[in-house]
Amino acid sequence: MLTANSIYKRYAGAEALRGISMVLRPGEITGLVGESGCGKTTLARILCGLTPPDSGAVSLAGCRPKKEFRRRVQMVFQDAGGALDPKATVAQALDEPLRNFGRLPRPLRAERALELLQAVGLEARLLPRYPHELSGGQRQRVVIARALAPNPEYLVCDEPVSSLDAGIRSQILELLRSLVQGRNAGCLLITHNLAVAAQICDRVSVMFAGKIVETLPAHRLADLAAHPYTRSLFIYAFELERCCCTETVPTAYSIAAQGCAYRRQCPHALPDCAAAQPPLLGNETHSVACYHPATKGHRHVHPA
């Protein structure tokens, strides 16, 4: 399992991540949902070993050398166009990780590149093309194929479908699901859209202001969501009701550490919410960081 334990990260004196702990399991897609600025990408880079945490640790069973960790945990970046070298063909983009991690002879690398392209639903005729000659969906598939080249055990996907239209987005999500199931790989899918997470994920962790405020099964979002912020995301994503938040939601870079970070726009906040940060309590199936969570008989649903 890929485990993050009490991860803290600061930028310019502000806390981007505040004690994040989470576990990614083989064969499971975990969604990480939250708005821009809450620390999702920072966490993704730390999980992949691209950015060091200020404190806390990321561990992968049996993994010691840094290069081996990087092989076993690969990242799919949000901007597929920016992630690909504009001067490199698709074949060259796929050959690079095969050369760096696999140490395969050139004929076997060419054969493996073709297999990777076919695995993500692309044709061999695209191998000599450059990124600008591909559609957005094709570029994203190439980025996924490149991440799969070292045969990783975990994928960290940072908003991989945010720039795609609805039809292509569904295709990429289904592709990720089939790849994870076929390879028994673990996957962290980062998104700001709770509906996207519900479509593909097994579990969902909701992040606000650098902290995980709730973790629950994706298929039970409607009846288990207990944190007011999770409920508001659910309302926005599925258009069940109009949320009545009156303030702009602050980001992880502008929130005081004391008390619940969500209390200023939470319609259910009480004085004790300002006393200290609520801990994340519960069990492996469902946990929530809220002093006054919704219960089965009482939902914190924002009035219209």
GROMACS .gro file of C-alpha atoms in nm:
model
  304
    1MET     CA    1   0.000   0.000   0.000
    2LEU     CA    2   0.106   0.358  -0.067
    3THR     CA    3   0.075   0.544   0.262
    4ALA     CA    4   0.099   0.912   0.352
    5ASN     CA    5   0.139   0.978   0.722
    6SER     CA    6   0.081   1.322   0.877
    7ILE     CA    7   0.204   1.527   0.580
    8TYR     CA    8   0.267   1.898   0.637
    9LYS     CA    9   0.381   2.148   0.375
   10ARG     CA   10   0.426   2.524   0.396
   11TYR     CA   11   0.481   2.782   0.123
   12ALA     CA   12   0.584   3.137   0.212
   13GLY     CA   13   0.485   3.080   0.573
   14ALA     CA   14   0.133   2.953   0.491
   15GLU     CA   15   0.023   2.595   0.545
   16ALA     CA   16  -0.070   2.422   0.221
   17LEU     CA   17  -0.109   2.078   0.382
   18ARG     CA   18  -0.198   2.033   0.747
   19GLY     CA   19  -0.147   1.681   0.868
   20ILE     CA   20  -0.271   1.476   0.572
   21SER     CA   21  -0.285   1.099   0.619
   22MET     CA   22  -0.423   0.860   0.361
   23VAL     CA   23  -0.378   0.512   0.216
   24LEU     CA   24  -0.396   0.403  -0.149
   25ARG     CA   25  -0.472   0.035  -0.201
   26PRO     CA   26  -0.405  -0.190  -0.502
   27GLY     CA   27  -0.700  -0.233  -0.737
   28GLU     CA   28  -0.884   0.067  -0.594
   29ILE     CA   29  -0.947   0.419  -0.721
   30THR     CA   30  -0.953   0.681  -0.447
   31GLY     CA   31  -1.097   1.020  -0.535
   32LEU     CA   32  -0.951   1.336  -0.385
   33VAL     CA   33  -1.206   1.614  -0.420
   34GLY     CA   34  -1.171   1.982  -0.338
   35GLU     CA   35  -1.166   2.323  -0.497
   36SER     CA   36  -0.867   2.500  -0.646
   37GLY     CA   37  -0.612   2.606  -0.386
   38CYS     CA   38  -0.697   2.346  -0.124
   39GLY     CA   39  -0.365   2.162  -0.167
   40LYS     CA   40  -0.459   1.871  -0.395
   41THR     CA   41  -0.173   1.914  -0.643
   42THR     CA   42   0.079   1.971  -0.364
   43LEU     CA   43  -0.028   1.640  -0.209
   44ALA     CA   44  -0.008   1.468  -0.549
   45ARG     CA   45   0.350   1.583  -0.604
   46ILE     CA   46   0.449   1.469  -0.256
   47LEU     CA   47   0.290   1.127  -0.308
   48CYS     CA   48   0.492   1.085  -0.629
   49GLY     CA   49   0.817   1.196  -0.470
   50LEU     CA   50   0.838   1.511  -0.684
   51THR     CA   51   0.812   1.748  -0.385
   52PRO     CA   52   0.944   1.675  -0.034
   53PRO     CA   53   0.711   1.733   0.263
   54ASP     CA   54   0.819   1.960   0.548
   55SER     CA   55   0.725   1.682   0.790
   56GLY     CA   56   0.557   1.346   0.772
   57ALA     CA   57   0.643   1.066   0.533
   58VAL     CA   58   0.524   0.878   0.226
   59SER     CA   59   0.601   0.506   0.224
   60LEU     CA   60   0.556   0.216  -0.015
   61ALA     CA   61   0.608  -0.135   0.119
   62GLY     CA   62   0.945  -0.279   0.023
   63CYS     CA   63   1.061   0.035  -0.158
   64ARG     CA   64   1.395   0.192  -0.067
   65PRO     CA   65   1.585   0.353  -0.359
   66LYS     CA   66   1.435   0.678  -0.483
   67LYS     CA   67   1.446   0.568  -0.847
   68GLU     CA   68   1.257   0.249  -0.766
   69PHE     CA   69   0.988   0.453  -0.586
   70ARG     CA   70   0.954   0.679  -0.889
   71ARG     CA   71   0.909   0.373  -1.110
   72ARG     CA   72   0.638   0.227  -0.889
   73VAL     CA   73   0.443   0.555  -0.845
   74GLN     CA   74   0.371   0.754  -1.160
   75MET     CA   75   0.185   1.080  -1.213
   76VAL     CA   76  -0.063   1.175  -1.486
   77PHE     CA   77  -0.052   1.552  -1.514
   78GLN     CA   78  -0.347   1.785  -1.565
   79ASP     CA   79  -0.210   1.968  -1.869
   80ALA     CA   80  -0.137   1.697  -2.123
   81GLY     CA   81  -0.005   1.951  -2.371
   82GLY     CA   82   0.242   2.091  -2.119
   83ALA     CA   83   0.344   1.744  -1.999
   84LEU     CA   84   0.460   1.639  -2.346
   85ASP     CA   85   0.774   1.771  -2.512
   86PRO     CA   86   0.652   1.955  -2.825
   87LYS     CA   87   0.972   1.851  -3.008
   88ALA     CA   88   0.929   1.480  -2.931
   89THR     CA   89   0.708   1.240  -3.123
   90VAL     CA   90   0.469   1.002  -2.949
   91ALA     CA   91   0.718   0.722  -3.005
   92GLN     CA   92   0.995   0.925  -2.841
   93ALA     CA   93   0.771   1.021  -2.548
   94LEU     CA   94   0.697   0.655  -2.478
   95ASP     CA   95   1.055   0.543  -2.537
   96GLU     CA   96   1.202   0.772  -2.270
   97PRO     CA   97   1.053   0.602  -1.959
   98LEU     CA   98   1.115   0.260  -2.113
   99ARG     CA   99   1.481   0.351  -2.158
  100ASN     CA  100   1.521   0.511  -1.815
  101PHE     CA  101   1.336   0.251  -1.608
  102GLY     CA  102   1.320  -0.068  -1.813
  103ARG     CA  103   1.666  -0.079  -1.970
  104LEU     CA  104   1.518  -0.266  -2.264
  105PRO     CA  105   1.700  -0.296  -2.598
  106ARG     CA  106   1.565  -0.067  -2.868
  107PRO     CA  107   1.362  -0.329  -3.063
  108LEU     CA  108   1.182  -0.437  -2.746
  109ARG     CA  109   1.120  -0.075  -2.650
  110ALA     CA  110   0.955  -0.009  -2.987
  111GLU     CA  111   0.736  -0.315  -2.943
  112ARG     CA  112   0.644  -0.212  -2.589
  113ALA     CA  113   0.558   0.144  -2.703
  114LEU     CA  114   0.314   0.003  -2.955
  115GLU     CA  115   0.155  -0.214  -2.684
  116LEU     CA  116   0.116   0.089  -2.456
  117LEU     CA  117  -0.046   0.292  -2.733
  118GLN     CA  118  -0.293   0.013  -2.805
  119ALA     CA  119  -0.365  -0.027  -2.431
  120VAL     CA  120  -0.498   0.329  -2.418
  121GLY     CA  121  -0.702   0.291  -2.735
  122LEU     CA  122  -0.475   0.464  -2.987
  123GLU     CA  123  -0.349   0.343  -3.325
  124ALA     CA  124   0.008   0.276  -3.432
  125ARG     CA  125  -0.016   0.548  -3.699
  126LEU     CA  126   0.010   0.810  -3.421
  127LEU     CA  127   0.362   0.703  -3.314
  128PRO     CA  128   0.547   0.945  -3.550
  129ARG     CA  129   0.319   1.239  -3.469
  130TYR     CA  130   0.400   1.538  -3.249
  131PRO     CA  131   0.173   1.663  -2.966
  132HIS     CA  132   0.034   1.952  -3.172
  133GLU     CA  133  -0.088   1.699  -3.429
  134LEU     CA  134  -0.306   1.522  -3.172
  135SER     CA  135  -0.645   1.608  -3.026
  136GLY     CA  136  -0.682   1.686  -2.656
  137GLY     CA  137  -0.817   1.341  -2.582
  138GLN     CA  138  -0.535   1.175  -2.776
  139ARG     CA  139  -0.272   1.377  -2.589
  140GLN     CA  140  -0.422   1.274  -2.256
  141ARG     CA  141  -0.417   0.908  -2.361
  142VAL     CA  142  -0.050   0.941  -2.458
  143VAL     CA  143   0.027   1.091  -2.116
  144ILE     CA  144  -0.149   0.796  -1.950
  145ALA     CA  145   0.041   0.551  -2.173
  146ARG     CA  146   0.369   0.716  -2.077
  147ALA     CA  147   0.283   0.688  -1.708
  148LEU     CA  148   0.210   0.317  -1.759
  149ALA     CA  149   0.543   0.254  -1.936
  150PRO     CA  150   0.744   0.166  -1.621
  151ASN     CA  151   0.463  -0.072  -1.516
  152PRO     CA  152   0.381   0.125  -1.198
  153GLU     CA  153   0.182  -0.005  -0.905
  154TYR     CA  154   0.016   0.333  -0.839
  155LEU     CA  155  -0.106   0.618  -1.057
  156VAL     CA  156  -0.165   0.969  -0.924
  157CYS     CA  157  -0.391   1.152  -1.171
  158ASP     CA  158  -0.411   1.528  -1.120
  159GLU     CA  159  -0.732   1.657  -1.282
  160PRO     CA  160  -0.674   1.440  -1.592
  161VAL     CA  161  -1.009   1.527  -1.755
  162SER     CA  162  -1.071   1.886  -1.647
  163SER     CA  163  -0.983   2.036  -1.986
  164LEU     CA  164  -1.177   1.781  -2.194
  165ASP     CA  165  -1.535   1.794  -2.318
  166ALA     CA  166  -1.796   1.566  -2.163
  167GLY     CA  167  -1.778   1.288  -2.420
  168ILE     CA  168  -1.399   1.256  -2.414
  169ARG     CA  169  -1.398   1.296  -2.035
  170SER     CA  170  -1.618   0.988  -1.993
  171GLN     CA  171  -1.393   0.788  -2.227
  172ILE     CA  172  -1.078   0.878  -2.032
  173LEU     CA  173  -1.242   0.797  -1.698
  174GLU     CA  174  -1.355   0.458  -1.823
  175LEU     CA  175  -1.007   0.398  -1.961
  176LEU     CA  176  -0.855   0.468  -1.619
  177ARG     CA  177  -1.104   0.234  -1.455
  178SER     CA  178  -1.028  -0.051  -1.695
  179LEU     CA  179  -0.651  -0.002  -1.662
  180VAL     CA  180  -0.666  -0.007  -1.282
  181GLN     CA  181  -0.881  -0.318  -1.278
  182GLY     CA  182  -0.674  -0.495  -1.544
  183ARG     CA  183  -0.342  -0.429  -1.371
  184ASN     CA  184  -0.458  -0.437  -1.007
  185ALA     CA  185  -0.297  -0.096  -0.969
  186GLY     CA  186  -0.392   0.167  -0.714
  187CYS     CA  187  -0.502   0.510  -0.833
  188LEU     CA  188  -0.557   0.852  -0.680
  189LEU     CA  189  -0.792   1.058  -0.897
  190ILE     CA  190  -0.777   1.428  -0.813
  191THR     CA  191  -1.073   1.640  -0.918
  192HIS     CA  192  -1.277   1.941  -0.810
  193ASN     CA  193  -1.597   1.771  -0.927
  194LEU     CA  194  -1.769   1.531  -0.687
  195ALA     CA  195  -1.979   1.391  -0.972
  196VAL     CA  196  -1.665   1.279  -1.156
  197ALA     CA  197  -1.539   1.105  -0.842
  198ALA     CA  198  -1.873   0.934  -0.790
  199GLN     CA  199  -1.867   0.803  -1.149
  200ILE     CA  200  -1.539   0.615  -1.126
  201CYS     CA  201  -1.402   0.596  -0.770
  202ASP     CA  202  -1.434   0.334  -0.498
  203ARG     CA  203  -1.367   0.577  -0.213
  204VAL     CA  204  -1.372   0.956  -0.194
  205SER     CA  205  -1.168   1.181   0.033
  206VAL     CA  206  -1.288   1.540   0.054
  207MET     CA  207  -1.021   1.805   0.109
  208PHE     CA  208  -1.066   2.158   0.237
  209ALA     CA  209  -0.793   2.408   0.326
  210GLY     CA  210  -0.514   2.154   0.335
  211LYS     CA  211  -0.698   1.892   0.543
  212ILE     CA  212  -0.904   1.580   0.473
  213VAL     CA  213  -1.248   1.657   0.619
  214GLU     CA  214  -1.429   1.337   0.516
  215THR     CA  215  -1.363   0.997   0.360
  216LEU     CA  216  -1.648   0.770   0.251
  217PRO     CA  217  -1.751   0.511  -0.011
  218ALA     CA  218  -1.821   0.675  -0.347
  219HIS     CA  219  -2.141   0.480  -0.405
  220ARG     CA  220  -2.286   0.604  -0.076
  221LEU     CA  221  -2.224   0.976  -0.113
  222ALA     CA  222  -2.594   1.058  -0.106
  223ASP     CA  223  -2.674   0.887   0.225
  224LEU     CA  224  -2.342   0.899   0.414
  225ALA     CA  225  -2.203   1.246   0.341
  226ALA     CA  226  -2.189   1.412   0.684
  227HIS     CA  227  -1.954   1.711   0.663
  228PRO     CA  228  -2.128   2.036   0.561
  229TYR     CA  229  -1.860   2.099   0.298
  230THR     CA  230  -1.911   1.755   0.145
  231ARG     CA  231  -2.284   1.820   0.138
  232SER     CA  232  -2.234   2.153  -0.039
  233LEU     CA  233  -2.010   1.988  -0.300
  234PHE     CA  234  -2.273   1.719  -0.348
  235ILE     CA  235  -2.542   1.982  -0.403
  236TYR     CA  236  -2.332   2.171  -0.656
  237ALA     CA  237  -2.221   1.859  -0.842
  238PHE     CA  238  -2.560   1.696  -0.877
  239GLU     CA  239  -2.772   2.015  -0.880
  240LEU     CA  240  -3.003   1.889  -0.608
  241GLU     CA  241  -3.042   2.228  -0.445
  242ARG     CA  242  -2.894   2.577  -0.452
  243CYS     CA  243  -2.623   2.626  -0.190
  244CYS     CA  244  -2.664   2.944   0.012
  245CYS     CA  245  -2.299   3.011   0.100
  246THR     CA  246  -2.262   3.387   0.139
  247GLU     CA  247  -1.882   3.413   0.141
  248THR     CA  248  -1.612   3.322  -0.107
  249VAL     CA  249  -1.466   2.993   0.004
  250PRO     CA  250  -1.116   3.062   0.137
  251THR     CA  251  -0.814   2.866   0.018
  252ALA     CA  252  -0.552   2.673   0.208
  253TYR     CA  253  -0.324   2.975   0.183
  254SER     CA  254  -0.552   3.220   0.366
  255ILE     CA  255  -0.700   3.029   0.658
  256ALA     CA  256  -0.604   3.055   1.023
  257ALA     CA  257  -0.500   2.728   1.181
  258GLN     CA  258  -0.727   2.763   1.484
  259GLY     CA  259  -1.074   2.615   1.473
  260CYS     CA  260  -1.262   2.453   1.186
  261ALA     CA  261  -1.151   2.613   0.859
  262TYR     CA  262  -1.500   2.580   0.712
  263ARG     CA  263  -1.685   2.742   1.001
  264ARG     CA  264  -1.714   3.092   0.848
  265GLN     CA  265  -1.949   2.977   0.573
  266CYS     CA  266  -2.100   2.675   0.743
  267PRO     CA  267  -2.468   2.740   0.827
  268HIS     CA  268  -2.445   2.490   1.116
  269ALA     CA  269  -2.135   2.630   1.290
  270LEU     CA  270  -2.151   2.671   1.668
  271PRO     CA  271  -1.910   2.847   1.908
  272ASP     CA  272  -1.716   2.526   1.977
  273CYS     CA  273  -1.623   2.509   1.608
  274ALA     CA  274  -1.382   2.800   1.663
  275ALA     CA  275  -1.203   2.639   1.957
  276ALA     CA  276  -0.985   2.386   1.775
  277GLN     CA  277  -0.954   2.193   1.450
  278PRO     CA  278  -1.191   1.895   1.456
  279PRO     CA  279  -1.006   1.563   1.427
  280LEU     CA  280  -1.081   1.312   1.153
  281LEU     CA  281  -1.275   1.041   1.340
  282GLY     CA  282  -1.449   0.725   1.229
  283ASN     CA  283  -1.340   0.395   1.077
  284GLU     CA  284  -1.186   0.258   0.761
  285THR     CA  285  -1.516   0.290   0.575
  286HIS     CA  286  -1.627   0.637   0.681
  287SER     CA  287  -1.455   0.914   0.874
  288VAL     CA  288  -1.539   1.284   0.915
  289ALA     CA  289  -1.373   1.588   1.071
  290CYS     CA  290  -1.669   1.783   1.207
  291TYR     CA  291  -1.799   1.861   1.556
  292HIS     CA  292  -2.158   1.858   1.433
  293PRO     CA  293  -2.179   1.614   1.139
  294ALA     CA  294  -2.502   1.515   0.974
  295THR     CA  295  -2.648   1.190   1.101
  296LYS     CA  296  -2.874   0.941   0.929
  297GLY     CA  297  -3.180   1.116   1.062
  298HIS     CA  298  -3.062   1.474   1.022
  299ARG     CA  299  -2.892   1.607   0.712
  300HIS     CA  300  -2.702   1.936   0.703
  301VAL     CA  301  -2.848   2.033   0.367
  302HIS     CA  302  -2.829   2.401   0.277
  303PRO     CA  303  -3.176   2.556   0.239
  304ALA     CA  304  -3.277   2.696  -0.096
   0.00000   0.00000   0.00000
